[in-house]
Structures are given as structure tokens and as C-alpha cells.
XYZ file of C-alpha atoms in Angstrom:
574
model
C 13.620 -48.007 -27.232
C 13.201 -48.680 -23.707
C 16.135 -46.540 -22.991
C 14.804 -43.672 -24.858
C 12.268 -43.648 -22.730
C 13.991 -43.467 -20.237
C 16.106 -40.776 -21.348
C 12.901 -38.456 -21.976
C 11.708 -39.302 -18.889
C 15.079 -38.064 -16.938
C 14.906 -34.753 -19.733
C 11.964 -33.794 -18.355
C 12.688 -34.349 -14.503
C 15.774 -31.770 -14.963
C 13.602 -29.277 -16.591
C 10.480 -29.584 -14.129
C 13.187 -29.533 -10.743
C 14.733 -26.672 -12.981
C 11.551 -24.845 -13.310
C 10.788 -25.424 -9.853
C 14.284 -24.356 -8.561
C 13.644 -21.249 -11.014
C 10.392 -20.361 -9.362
C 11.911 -20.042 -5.540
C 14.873 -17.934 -7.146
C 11.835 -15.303 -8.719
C 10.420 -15.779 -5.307
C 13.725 -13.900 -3.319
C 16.266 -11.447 -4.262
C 19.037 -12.965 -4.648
C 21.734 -10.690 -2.834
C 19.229 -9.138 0.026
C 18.679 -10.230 3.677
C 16.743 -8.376 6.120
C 18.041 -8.778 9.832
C 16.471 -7.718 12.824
C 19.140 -6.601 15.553
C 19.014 -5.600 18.978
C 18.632 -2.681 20.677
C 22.461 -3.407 22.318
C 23.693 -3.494 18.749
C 22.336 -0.747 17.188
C 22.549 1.110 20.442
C 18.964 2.593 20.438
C 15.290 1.791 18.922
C 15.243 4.101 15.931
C 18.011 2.695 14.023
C 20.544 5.161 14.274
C 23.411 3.584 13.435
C 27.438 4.589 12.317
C 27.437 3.012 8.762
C 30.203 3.487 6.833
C 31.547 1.735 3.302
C 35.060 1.314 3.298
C 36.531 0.373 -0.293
C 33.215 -0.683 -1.375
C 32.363 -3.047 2.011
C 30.094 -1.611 5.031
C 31.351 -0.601 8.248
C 30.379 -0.327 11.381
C 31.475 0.102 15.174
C 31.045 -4.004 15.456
C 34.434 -6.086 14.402
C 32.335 -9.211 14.596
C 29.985 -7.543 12.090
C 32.662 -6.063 9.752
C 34.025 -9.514 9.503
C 31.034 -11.215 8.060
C 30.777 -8.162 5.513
C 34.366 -8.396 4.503
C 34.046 -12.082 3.925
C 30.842 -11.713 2.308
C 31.491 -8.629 0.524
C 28.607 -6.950 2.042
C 28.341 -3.799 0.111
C 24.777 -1.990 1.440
C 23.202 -1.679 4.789
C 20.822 0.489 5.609
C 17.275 1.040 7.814
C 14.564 -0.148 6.448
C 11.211 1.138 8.236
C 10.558 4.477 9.585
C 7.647 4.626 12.122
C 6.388 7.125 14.498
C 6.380 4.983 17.649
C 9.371 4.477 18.151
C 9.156 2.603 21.610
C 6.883 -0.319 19.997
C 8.685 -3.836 19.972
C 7.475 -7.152 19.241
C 9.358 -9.829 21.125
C 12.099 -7.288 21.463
C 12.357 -6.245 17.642
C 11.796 -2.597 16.836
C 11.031 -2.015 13.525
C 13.612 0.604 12.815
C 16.009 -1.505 13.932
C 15.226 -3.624 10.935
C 17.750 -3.640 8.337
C 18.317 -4.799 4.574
C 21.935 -6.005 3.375
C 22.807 -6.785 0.262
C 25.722 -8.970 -0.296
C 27.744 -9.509 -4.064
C 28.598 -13.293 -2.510
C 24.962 -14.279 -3.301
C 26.293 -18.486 -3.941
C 26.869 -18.239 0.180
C 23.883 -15.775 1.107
C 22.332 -19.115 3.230
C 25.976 -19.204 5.390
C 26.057 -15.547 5.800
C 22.399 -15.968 7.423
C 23.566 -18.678 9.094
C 26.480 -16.659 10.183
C 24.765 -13.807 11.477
C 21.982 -15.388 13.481
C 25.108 -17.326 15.423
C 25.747 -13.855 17.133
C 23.094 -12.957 19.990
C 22.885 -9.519 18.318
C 20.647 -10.530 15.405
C 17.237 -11.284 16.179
C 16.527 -12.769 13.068
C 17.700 -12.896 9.308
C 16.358 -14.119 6.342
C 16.629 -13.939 2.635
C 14.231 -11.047 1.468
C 11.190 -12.049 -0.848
C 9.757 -10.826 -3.818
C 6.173 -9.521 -2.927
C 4.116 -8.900 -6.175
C 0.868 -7.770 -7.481
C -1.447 -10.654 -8.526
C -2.381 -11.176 -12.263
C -6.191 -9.986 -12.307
C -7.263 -10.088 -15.766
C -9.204 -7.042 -17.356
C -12.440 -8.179 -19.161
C -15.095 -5.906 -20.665
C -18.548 -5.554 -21.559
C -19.670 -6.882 -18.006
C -23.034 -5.887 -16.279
C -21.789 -3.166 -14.274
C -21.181 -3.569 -10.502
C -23.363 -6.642 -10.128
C -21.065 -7.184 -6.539
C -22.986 -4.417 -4.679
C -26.308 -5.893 -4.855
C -24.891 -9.303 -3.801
C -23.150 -8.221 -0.943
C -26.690 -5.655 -0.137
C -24.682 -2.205 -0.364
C -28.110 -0.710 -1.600
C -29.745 -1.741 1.370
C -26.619 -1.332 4.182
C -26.801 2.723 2.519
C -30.122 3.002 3.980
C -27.962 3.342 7.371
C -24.244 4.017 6.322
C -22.556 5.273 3.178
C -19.228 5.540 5.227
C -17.519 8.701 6.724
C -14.434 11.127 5.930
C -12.989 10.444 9.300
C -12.824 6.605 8.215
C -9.648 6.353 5.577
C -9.003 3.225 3.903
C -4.804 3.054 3.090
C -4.165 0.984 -0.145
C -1.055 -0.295 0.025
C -0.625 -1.047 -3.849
C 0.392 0.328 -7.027
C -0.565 4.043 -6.487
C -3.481 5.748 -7.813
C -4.684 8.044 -10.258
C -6.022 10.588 -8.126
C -7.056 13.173 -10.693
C -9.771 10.319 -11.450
C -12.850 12.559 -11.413
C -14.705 9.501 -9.331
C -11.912 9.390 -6.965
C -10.629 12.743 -6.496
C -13.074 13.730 -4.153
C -12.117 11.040 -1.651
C -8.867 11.010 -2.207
C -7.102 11.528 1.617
C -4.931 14.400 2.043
C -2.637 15.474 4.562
C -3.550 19.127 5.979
C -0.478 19.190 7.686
C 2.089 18.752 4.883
C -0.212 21.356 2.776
C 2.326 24.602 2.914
C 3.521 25.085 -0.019
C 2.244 22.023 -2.148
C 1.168 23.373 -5.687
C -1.097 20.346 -7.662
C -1.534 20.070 -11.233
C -4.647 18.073 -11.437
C -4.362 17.953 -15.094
C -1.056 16.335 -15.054
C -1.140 14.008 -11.998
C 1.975 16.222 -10.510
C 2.454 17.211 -6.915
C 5.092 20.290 -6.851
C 5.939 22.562 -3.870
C 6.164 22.006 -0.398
C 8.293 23.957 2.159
C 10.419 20.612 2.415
C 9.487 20.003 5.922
C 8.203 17.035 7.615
C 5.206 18.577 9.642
C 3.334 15.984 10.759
C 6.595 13.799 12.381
C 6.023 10.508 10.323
C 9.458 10.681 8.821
C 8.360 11.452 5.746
C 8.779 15.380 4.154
C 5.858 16.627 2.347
C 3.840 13.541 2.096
C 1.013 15.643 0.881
C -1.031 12.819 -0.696
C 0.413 9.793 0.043
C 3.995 8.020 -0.932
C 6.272 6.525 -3.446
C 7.980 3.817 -2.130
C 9.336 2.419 -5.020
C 11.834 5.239 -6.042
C 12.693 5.727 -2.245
C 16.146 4.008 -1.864
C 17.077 6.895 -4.354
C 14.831 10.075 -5.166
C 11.969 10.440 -2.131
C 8.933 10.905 -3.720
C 5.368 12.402 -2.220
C 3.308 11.298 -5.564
C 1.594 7.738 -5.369
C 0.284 9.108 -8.934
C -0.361 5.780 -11.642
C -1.192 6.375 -15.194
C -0.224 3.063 -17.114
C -2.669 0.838 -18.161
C -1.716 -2.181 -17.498
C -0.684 -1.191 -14.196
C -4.454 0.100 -12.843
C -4.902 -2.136 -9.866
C -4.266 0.379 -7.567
C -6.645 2.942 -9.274
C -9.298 0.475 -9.510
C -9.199 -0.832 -5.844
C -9.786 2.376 -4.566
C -12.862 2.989 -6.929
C -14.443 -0.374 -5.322
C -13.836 1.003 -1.677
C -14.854 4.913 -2.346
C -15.559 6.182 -5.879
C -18.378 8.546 -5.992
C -21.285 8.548 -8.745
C -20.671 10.468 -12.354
C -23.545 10.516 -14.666
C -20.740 9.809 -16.714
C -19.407 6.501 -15.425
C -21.928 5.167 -13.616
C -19.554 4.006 -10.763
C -19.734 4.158 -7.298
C -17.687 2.692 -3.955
C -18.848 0.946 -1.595
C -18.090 3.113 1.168
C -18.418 6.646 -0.951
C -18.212 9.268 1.949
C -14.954 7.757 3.384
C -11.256 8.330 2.164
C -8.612 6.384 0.891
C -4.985 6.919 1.237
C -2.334 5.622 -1.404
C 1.133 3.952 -1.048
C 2.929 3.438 -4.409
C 5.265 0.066 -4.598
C 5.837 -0.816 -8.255
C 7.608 0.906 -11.157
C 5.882 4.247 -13.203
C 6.933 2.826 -16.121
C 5.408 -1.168 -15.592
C 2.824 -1.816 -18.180
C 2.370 -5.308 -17.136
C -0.911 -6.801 -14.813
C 1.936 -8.325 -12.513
C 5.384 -7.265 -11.180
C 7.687 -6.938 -8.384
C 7.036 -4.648 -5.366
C 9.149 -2.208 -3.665
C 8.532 -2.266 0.473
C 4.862 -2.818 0.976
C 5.566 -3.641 4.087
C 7.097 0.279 4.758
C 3.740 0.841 3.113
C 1.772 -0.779 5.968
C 3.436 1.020 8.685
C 3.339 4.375 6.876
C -0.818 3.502 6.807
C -0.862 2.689 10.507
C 1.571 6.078 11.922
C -0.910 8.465 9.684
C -4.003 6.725 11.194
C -5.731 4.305 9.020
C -7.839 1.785 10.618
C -8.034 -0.476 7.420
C -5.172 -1.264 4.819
C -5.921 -3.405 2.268
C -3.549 -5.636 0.939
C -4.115 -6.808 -2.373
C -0.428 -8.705 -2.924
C 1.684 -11.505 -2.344
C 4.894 -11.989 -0.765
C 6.783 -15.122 -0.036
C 6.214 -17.443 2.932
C 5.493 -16.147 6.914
C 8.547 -14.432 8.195
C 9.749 -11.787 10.968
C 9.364 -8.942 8.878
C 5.236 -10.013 8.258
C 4.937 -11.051 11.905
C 6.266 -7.777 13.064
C 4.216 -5.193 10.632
C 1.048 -7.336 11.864
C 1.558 -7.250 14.852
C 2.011 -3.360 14.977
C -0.758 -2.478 13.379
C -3.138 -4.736 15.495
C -1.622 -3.156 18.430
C -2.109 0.710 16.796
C -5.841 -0.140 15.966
C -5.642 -1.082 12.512
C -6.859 -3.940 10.400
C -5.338 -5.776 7.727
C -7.434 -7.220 5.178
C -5.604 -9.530 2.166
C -5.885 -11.051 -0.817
C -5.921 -14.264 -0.313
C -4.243 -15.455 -3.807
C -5.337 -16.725 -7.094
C -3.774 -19.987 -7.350
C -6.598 -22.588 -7.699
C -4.931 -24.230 -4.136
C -5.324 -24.529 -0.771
C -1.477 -23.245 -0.007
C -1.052 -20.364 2.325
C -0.307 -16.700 0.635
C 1.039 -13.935 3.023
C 0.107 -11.326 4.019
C -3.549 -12.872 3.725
C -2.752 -16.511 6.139
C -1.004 -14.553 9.140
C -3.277 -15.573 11.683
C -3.830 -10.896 12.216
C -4.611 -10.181 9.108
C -8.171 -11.384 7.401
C -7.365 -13.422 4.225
C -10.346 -12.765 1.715
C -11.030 -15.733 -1.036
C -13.503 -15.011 -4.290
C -16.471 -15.851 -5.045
C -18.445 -15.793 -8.347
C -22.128 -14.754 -9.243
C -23.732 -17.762 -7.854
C -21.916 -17.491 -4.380
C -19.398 -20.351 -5.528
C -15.614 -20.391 -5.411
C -14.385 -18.744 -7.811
C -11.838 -20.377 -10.826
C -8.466 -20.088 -9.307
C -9.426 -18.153 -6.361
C -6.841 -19.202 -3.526
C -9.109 -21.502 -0.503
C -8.357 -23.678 2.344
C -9.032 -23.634 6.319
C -6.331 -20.385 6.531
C -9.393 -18.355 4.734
C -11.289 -15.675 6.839
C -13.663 -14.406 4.708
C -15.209 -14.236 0.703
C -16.336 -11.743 -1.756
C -17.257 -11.284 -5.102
C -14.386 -11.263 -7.681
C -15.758 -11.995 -11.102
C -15.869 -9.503 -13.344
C -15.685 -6.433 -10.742
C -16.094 -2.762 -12.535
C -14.325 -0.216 -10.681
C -12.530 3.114 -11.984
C -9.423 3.022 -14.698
C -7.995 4.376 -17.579
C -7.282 4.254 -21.127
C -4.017 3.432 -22.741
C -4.202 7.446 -23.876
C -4.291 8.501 -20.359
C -7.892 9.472 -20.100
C -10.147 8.135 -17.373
C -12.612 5.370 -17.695
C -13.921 2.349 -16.197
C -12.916 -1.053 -16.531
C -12.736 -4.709 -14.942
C -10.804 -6.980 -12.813
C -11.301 -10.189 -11.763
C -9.669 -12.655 -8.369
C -8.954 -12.147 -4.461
C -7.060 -8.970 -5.478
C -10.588 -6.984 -5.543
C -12.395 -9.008 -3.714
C -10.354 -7.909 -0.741
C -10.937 -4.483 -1.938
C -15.277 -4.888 -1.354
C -13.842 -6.808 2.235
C -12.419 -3.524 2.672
C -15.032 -0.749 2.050
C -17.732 -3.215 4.037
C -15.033 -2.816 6.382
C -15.479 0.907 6.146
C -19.088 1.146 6.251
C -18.950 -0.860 9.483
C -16.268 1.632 11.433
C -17.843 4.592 10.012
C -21.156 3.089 11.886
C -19.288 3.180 15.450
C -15.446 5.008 14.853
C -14.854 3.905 18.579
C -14.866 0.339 17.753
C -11.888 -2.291 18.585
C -10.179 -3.489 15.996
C -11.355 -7.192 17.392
C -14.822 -5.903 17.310
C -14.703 -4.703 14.023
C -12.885 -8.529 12.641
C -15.893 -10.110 14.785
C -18.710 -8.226 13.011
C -17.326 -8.201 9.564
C -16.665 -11.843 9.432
C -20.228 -12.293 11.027
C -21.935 -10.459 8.931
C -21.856 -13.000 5.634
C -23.950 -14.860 3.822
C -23.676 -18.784 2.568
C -20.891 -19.879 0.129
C -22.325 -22.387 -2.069
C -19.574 -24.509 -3.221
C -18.270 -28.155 -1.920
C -15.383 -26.120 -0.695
C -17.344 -23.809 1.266
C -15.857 -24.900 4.742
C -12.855 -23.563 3.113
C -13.869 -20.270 2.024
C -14.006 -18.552 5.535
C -17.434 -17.543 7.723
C -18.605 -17.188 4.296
C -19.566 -14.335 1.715
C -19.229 -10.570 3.059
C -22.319 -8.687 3.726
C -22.651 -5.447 4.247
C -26.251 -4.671 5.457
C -25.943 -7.274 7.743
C -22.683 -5.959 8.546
C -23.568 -2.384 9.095
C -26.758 -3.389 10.892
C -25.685 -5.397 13.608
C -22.941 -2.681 14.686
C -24.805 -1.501 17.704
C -23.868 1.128 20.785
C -26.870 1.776 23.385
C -25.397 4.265 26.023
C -28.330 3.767 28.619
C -27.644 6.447 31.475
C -29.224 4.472 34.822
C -28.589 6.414 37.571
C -27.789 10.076 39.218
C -26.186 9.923 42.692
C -25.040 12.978 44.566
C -26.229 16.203 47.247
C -29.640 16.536 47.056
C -31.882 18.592 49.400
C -30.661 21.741 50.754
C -26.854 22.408 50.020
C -24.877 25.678 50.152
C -22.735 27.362 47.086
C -20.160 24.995 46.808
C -18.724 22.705 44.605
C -20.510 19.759 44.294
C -19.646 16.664 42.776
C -22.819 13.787 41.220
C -21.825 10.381 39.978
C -23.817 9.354 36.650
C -23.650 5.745 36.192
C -24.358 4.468 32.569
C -24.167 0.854 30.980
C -23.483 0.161 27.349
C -25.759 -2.833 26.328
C -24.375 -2.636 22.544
C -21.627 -5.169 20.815
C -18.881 -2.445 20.442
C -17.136 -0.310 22.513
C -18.173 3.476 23.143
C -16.249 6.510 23.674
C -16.302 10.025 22.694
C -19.351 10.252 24.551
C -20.790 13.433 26.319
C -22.035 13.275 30.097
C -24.333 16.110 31.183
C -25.415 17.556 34.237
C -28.672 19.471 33.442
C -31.673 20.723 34.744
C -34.704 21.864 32.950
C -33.179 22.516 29.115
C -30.039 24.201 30.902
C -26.638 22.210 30.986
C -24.879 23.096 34.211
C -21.822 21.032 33.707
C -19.997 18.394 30.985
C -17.373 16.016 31.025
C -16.367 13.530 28.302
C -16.555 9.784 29.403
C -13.932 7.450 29.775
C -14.659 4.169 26.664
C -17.296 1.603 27.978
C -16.568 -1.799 26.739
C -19.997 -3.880 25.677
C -22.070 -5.162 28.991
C -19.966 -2.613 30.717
C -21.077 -0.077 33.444
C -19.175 3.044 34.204
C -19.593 5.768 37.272
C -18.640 9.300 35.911
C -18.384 12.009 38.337
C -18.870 15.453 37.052
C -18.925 18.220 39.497
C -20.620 21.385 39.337
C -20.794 25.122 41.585
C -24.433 26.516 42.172
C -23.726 30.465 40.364
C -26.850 31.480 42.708
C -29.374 30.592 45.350
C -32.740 28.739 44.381
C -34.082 25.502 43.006
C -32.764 22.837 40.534
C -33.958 19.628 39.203
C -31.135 17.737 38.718
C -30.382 14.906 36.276
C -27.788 13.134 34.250
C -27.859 13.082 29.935
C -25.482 11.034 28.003
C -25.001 12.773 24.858
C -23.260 10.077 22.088
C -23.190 10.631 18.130
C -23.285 6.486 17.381
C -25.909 5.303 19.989
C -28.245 3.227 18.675
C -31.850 4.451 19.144
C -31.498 7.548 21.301
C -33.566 6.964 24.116
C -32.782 6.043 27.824
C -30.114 8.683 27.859
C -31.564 10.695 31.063
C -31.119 9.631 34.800
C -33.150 10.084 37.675
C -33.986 13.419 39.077
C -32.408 15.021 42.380
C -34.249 17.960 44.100
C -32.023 20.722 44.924
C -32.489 23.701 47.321
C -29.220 26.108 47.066
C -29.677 28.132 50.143
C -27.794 30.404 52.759
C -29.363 28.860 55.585
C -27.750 24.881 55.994
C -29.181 23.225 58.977
């Protein structure tokens, strides 16, 4: 008997390790690495590179290199990233320069890593993961959008219901952008226009004079991209119509669906845009499944200028290829927010726990953690993901409503907070706008809540504390009598708000007439700057000079006018 037990006990060890071992193999493809090389291998920083495939193996100019394929039957190579600057390197890695290989040896893919980072020419190289859309399950019959009056989005559209120059990029599982709550605000790219023909009624995007106009790399990207038919057939259509795969569809209502009478639905950030990437298959009908470049998805949102990408996906572990996208778009001006996972556990989930990106937990109704919402001192931020009712659609195709639940839209509400906030002050950092979104919370209340990040978003707080007060102190210059010539005034002005201004309008007037303008050069908060603006009297006779700064985003409006200088514009100069 004893050894029965014993036996049993040893069954089960083999299947748990086997289950385990199972779970890292779903966790990485197993015949593709992604290697970073140098800018002496691949001879410049946009990946232009001689590849050929020689009976089936890749070539290249390298013998060293066309060794390791040949013993590793290395039968694909090929750039991975396109970007627009091209010049941008993190710790010498340019992202074009970033390649995927996929090897039919896949027993010895760990000594053909091993083999490759042993020449000085590889930067790094490392198995590529699996990133994947989280399992949010779809409930019904829920009070509808109970989130916005938790997180105040009544009262923070008293001062900000977001702006068209703000887009928010959702780097997900495309969109159905024929959605009468989200066509409106779906972005589009003037630029790529010429020639694109849409059938609203069908989701299709047709047309295009095949061109790509706007320089990202990408021909005809009209309305965002499909990355996950782009080893093969380019595609400009993000479009998503299955219903089991709506996350995409219904993220974007939470950040910027407008009202219907008919749904009763609206974003949280409903004058701004959002911009879709597509990464999982057209024909998935499943809550979860495996993703096709997000990361290409991130730097496509950064190169077309989005200041906020939300994330709202899982890949496997920290690596170079996370690092790198990060650190590009924190450089560019863009910020990352993430899901932070729905695992019940304090381990890390990337793209959420790189220390640039904000990792958003869940909350429920009562401000506690929610069930199996992801937690632990890597956590930046919470928001409410119980039950969230955002845009959708039917299993017939038609639009409707329905409801998610985890981090996966709780990141989503991070994100159009996020937008109400930038569309309050566009000039903004993006450290000032991290600073004020993860100050602007309210208490977690949950035995966890140390590990549920500054705590649960807010957006009136949020909105209200963004703050730019231009105050215009001083004009210095000629005053007196002075002759017709050009003269030049110095206006100096201090911003005593939290975020940066710029944009702003300096004006040399007197009376109600403007003599002379110049745009200002950004003023950092507590920060004075000196602008001169110079300006040619057109005719003799008096002026009462003074200084006006002009900004959209200041604060209150008032202390915008300088001293006044007495001029005499005369012939006769003593």
C-alpha cells in the first residue's frame, strides 16, 4: 500500500513538472529568436541588409553568420520594426536593426542563442514570447457604467471632456470602427486619404493611390494597421467583427465613445481620438489568443504621434525588445499605460512592470482589489474593472453594448483619464503627465492596498490639478524719445503652474493694437523666460508700450500684461 502511494505521488509530480514545462513552451515560439545587431553588422541603422536563402538556409555577407544558420538550419530572417527615426538607439540598439530568425533545429534554439551572442555583432538574442490578450469575461445585465462616477468623470467634464488633437493608440485586437459610438472618434490619417474609398456598412477600407505619404513606412495606413497578416498580405484595416474577439472594440468605447440615445454609452475622454493597431487573427472567436507584433504596434503609435498607448496584453518576462520600445516612446513623448494582469499574484506581467510604462491593477465597486486582479509593489496605479460596459457587438454582426471585467479595461479608464489630463495642457511632459495621473487617486481599500499603486485613478482630481499660469512680469526696452528704427523689448514671463508651457503667444501692443508677435520658447514650471520681440515704428507719434502673453491652457487668464513704456517716435533725437 505504502508503495502505491508512493507511486501516485511520483504520477502526479511528472504531470504537474509536465504541465509546468508545458506552460513556458505556450509562453515562446518555439523556432523564433529576435537578435539585436550592430550597426557594423548590418552596415547602417535602418536594417538594410543583403538577405538571401540559399537551398532553403539564409544568407548573408557574414561567413560567421552563415555558419550558425547552416548548422542550425536557419531558414527566415528578416527586419522586424519599421520606425520613422531612424537615428534613435538605446544603448546602441536601433530598432530596425532588430531582427526575427526562425530556426527548424528548435531542440538546440538555447545553443544557437548562445552561439550568436558569443560574436560582438549581436547585441542581444533571445527566444521570442508569446504576448496574448487577457481572458476578460463578458457578463450582462450590469448597472451601466457605474466606473465613471467612481473615478468623478461627471465632475472632471465640468473642465475637460478631452480634445481631437489628443489620440489615444490601442495597441490590441483592432476595432470596429463603423461602431456608430465610435466612429466619430475614430483617428484618421489625412495624409494617406487619396484615393481611400470606405464602406462603412461593411467594415472595408478599399482604394488608396498605394503610396506611403506620410513616411512611417507604412502605404495607405488610412485608419490604422493590421499587424497580424503583415509577414504576408500588408493590410491598412484594424477592422474586428467577431464576438468573442471585442476587446479591442470595447477598450476604445471606455476611452472615447460618444453618447447614442440608443446605447446609452459614453468614453471617458469623448472629444479625443483613438487610433487602432490590429495583432490577433480575423477569424479568433476566443476571449484569449496569441498576438502578432504588438510591440511593431507601439512604435507605429509613437512615429504617427500618440501621446498615450494603452496596452491591454501580456507578453513573457522583461527583455531587450520591451526595454527598447519603452524606452523610445518615453524619449518621443509618449506614455505607456498596461494592464497589469489577472492572475490573483503578485508576479510581474510585461509590458505593465517595466519600470516606463504605468502598470494599472483593478479594483471593484467598493475600492477593493479586485478577484484575480494582478498586485504587488511593481503596481503604479488602480481602476475600476468589475463589470465595465463599453461598446461591442452581437454574434450577428450588429452593434451593441456589452461587459468586460480585469486590468485589461481598467487600463483602458487609466487611459482616457490620461486623455482628459493632456487635453487640459497638450504641452505637458510625459513625466508631468505620469506625476499628475498617479497623483490624482483616491484610497484603495483593501489589506493589499500598499500593493495596488498611489491608489484608485481620479479624474477630477486629475484634470483639476493640471495647472499653467503664464504671468508676464516685466517689459524692458527704448523708452522715451527714439527714432524709426528697429527696436528690440525683452518681455520676461514666469510660469508658476505644475506643467510645462509652450505654444504660447508674446505680444507687443499698445492701446488694443498689436505691433509685433513672436511665439515663446517652452517654460518649464517655476521657470522664468526673457523673450525679445522687436518691432519698427511705421510713423512718428506716441505709443504706450506693453507686453501680453497670449496662451490657450493658462489657468485663470489674468496677469498676462507687463508694465507700460512711454514712447515718443520723433525726427528730432537729442
Amino acid at each position: 500500500m505504502k508503495k502505491s502511494k508512493y507511486l501516485i505521488c511520483f504520477i502526479i509530480a511528472i504531470i504537474a513538472f509536465a504541465c509546468l514545462f508545458s506552460e513556458d513552451l505556450r509562453d515562446f515560439y518555439p523556432d523564433r529568436i529576435t537578435v539585436g545587431f550592430s550597426v557594423g553588422f548590418v552596415g547602417n541603422s535602418r536594417g538594410e541588409l543583403d538577405i538571401q536563402v540559399e537551398n532553403g538556409i539564409v544568407s548573408t555577407p557574414y561567413i560567421w553568420f552563415n555558419d550558425l544558420a547552416r548548422e542550425y538550419q536557419v531558414t527566415y530572417m528578416a527586419r522586424k520594426y519599421t520606425v520613422k527615426n531612424q537615428e534613435w538607439n538605446h544603448n546602441g540598439i536601433y530598432p530596425m536593426n532588430i531582427f526575427r530568425l526562425v530556426t527548424r533545429d528548435i531542440d538546440r534554439i538555447d545553443d544557437l542563442i548562445d552561439d550568436l551572442l558569443s560574436n560582438s555583432n549581436v547585441l542581444f538574442a533571445e527566444q521570442e514570447g508569446v504576448a496574448g490578450v487577457f481572458d476578460t469575461e463578458n457578463h450582462s445585465n450590469v448597472t451601466r457604467q457605474w466606473f465613471l462616477h467612481k473615478i468623478q468623470a461627471p465632475e472632471a467634464w465640468t473642465l475637460q471632456t478631452g480634445s481631437p488633437d489628443v489620440v489615444v493608440g490601442i495597441v490590441d485586437t483592432g476595432v470596429s470602427w463603423n461602431h456608430p459610438n465610435l466612429y466619430p472618434n475614430i483617428w484618421v490619417n489625412e495624409a494617406e486619404r487619396p484615393g481611400i474609398i470606405l464602406n462603412k456598412a461593411d467594415g472595408d477600407i478599399d482604394g488608396g493611390d498605394g503610396f506611403d505619404n506620410d513616411g512611417n513606412g507604412f502605404i495607405d495606413d488610412f485608419m490604422g494597421w493590421n499587424f497580424f497578416l503583415n509577414d504576408s498580405r500588408p493590410q491598412n484595416n484594424p477592422f474586428q467583427s467577431l464576438q468573442g474577439n471585442i476587446q479591442g472594440t470595447h477598450l476604445s468605447g471606455i476611452v472615447a465613445a460618444i453618447d447614442t440615445t440608443n446605447t446609452e454609452i459614453i468614453g471617458i475622454a469623448h472629444t479625443s481620438k483613438v487610433l487602432n493597431t490590429k495583432h490577433i487573427a480575423f477569424g479568433t472567436n476566443t476571449g484569449t489568443g496569441q498576438m502578432t507584433d504588438p510591440i511593431g504596434g507601439i512604435y507605429y503609435m509613437v512615429d504617427t504621434g500618440v501621446r498615450i498607448i494603452n496596452c491591454s496584453w501580456r507578453a513573457v518576462g522583461l527583455n531587450t525588445d520591451i526595454e527598447t520600445v519603452a524606452e523610445y516612446a518615453q524619449t518621443h513623448g509618449a506614455l505607456i499605460i498596461a494592464a497589469a494582469g489577472d492572475i490573483g499574484e503578485q508576479s510581474k506581467i510585461y509590458p505593465a512592470a517595466d519600470p516606463l510604462v504605468i502598470a494599472v491593477a483593478a479594483t471593484d465597486s467598493l475600492d477593493a482589489r479586485l478577484q484575480g486582479s494582478s498586485y504587488g509593489d511593481w503596481i503604479d496605479i488602480s481602476a475600476p474593472g468589475g463589470d465595465i460596459m463599453s461598446t461591442s457587438f452581437a454574434s450577428n454582426g450588429f452593434h451593441s453594448t456589452g461587459s468586460l471585467r480585469g486590468t485589461a479595461p481598467a487600463a483602458a479608464i487609466v487611459s482616457g483619464v490620461a486623455a482628459l489630463i493632456l487635453s487640459q495642457n497638450p504641452d505637458m511632459t510625459v513625466d508631468q503627465l505620469r506625476n499628475i495621473l498617479l497623483a490624482g487617486v483616491d484610497d484603495v481599500i483593501d489589506p493589499n492596498s500598499l500593493l495596488m499603486g498611489s491608489g484608485r485613478v481620479n479624474a477630477y482630481k486629475g484634470v483639476q490639478s493640471v495647472t499653467v499660469d503664464l504671468i508676464a512680469q516685466s517689459l524692458t526696452g527704448s523708452s522715451g524719445t527714439v527714432g524709426l528704427e528697429e527696436l528690440t523689448y525683452n518681455v520676461s514671463v514666469i510660469n508658476e503652474g505644475n506643467t510645462t508651457a509652450s505654444s504660447y503667444t508674446i505680444k507687443l501692443m499698445s492701446g488694443l493694437s498689436e505691433l509685433a508677435s513672436v511665439t515663446g520658447p517652452p517654460i518649464a514650471p517655476k521657470a522664468i523666460e526673457i523673450i525679445p520681440i522687436t518691432w519698427t515704428p511705421p510713423r512718428f507719434g506716441s505709443y504706450q508700450l506693453y507686453g501680453h502673453v497670449e496662451f490657450l491652457y493658462d489657468q485663470d487668464h489674468s496677469n498676462n500684461t507687463t508694465n507700460v513704456l512711454n514712447v515718443n517716435v520723433t525726427s528730432h533725437i537729442n
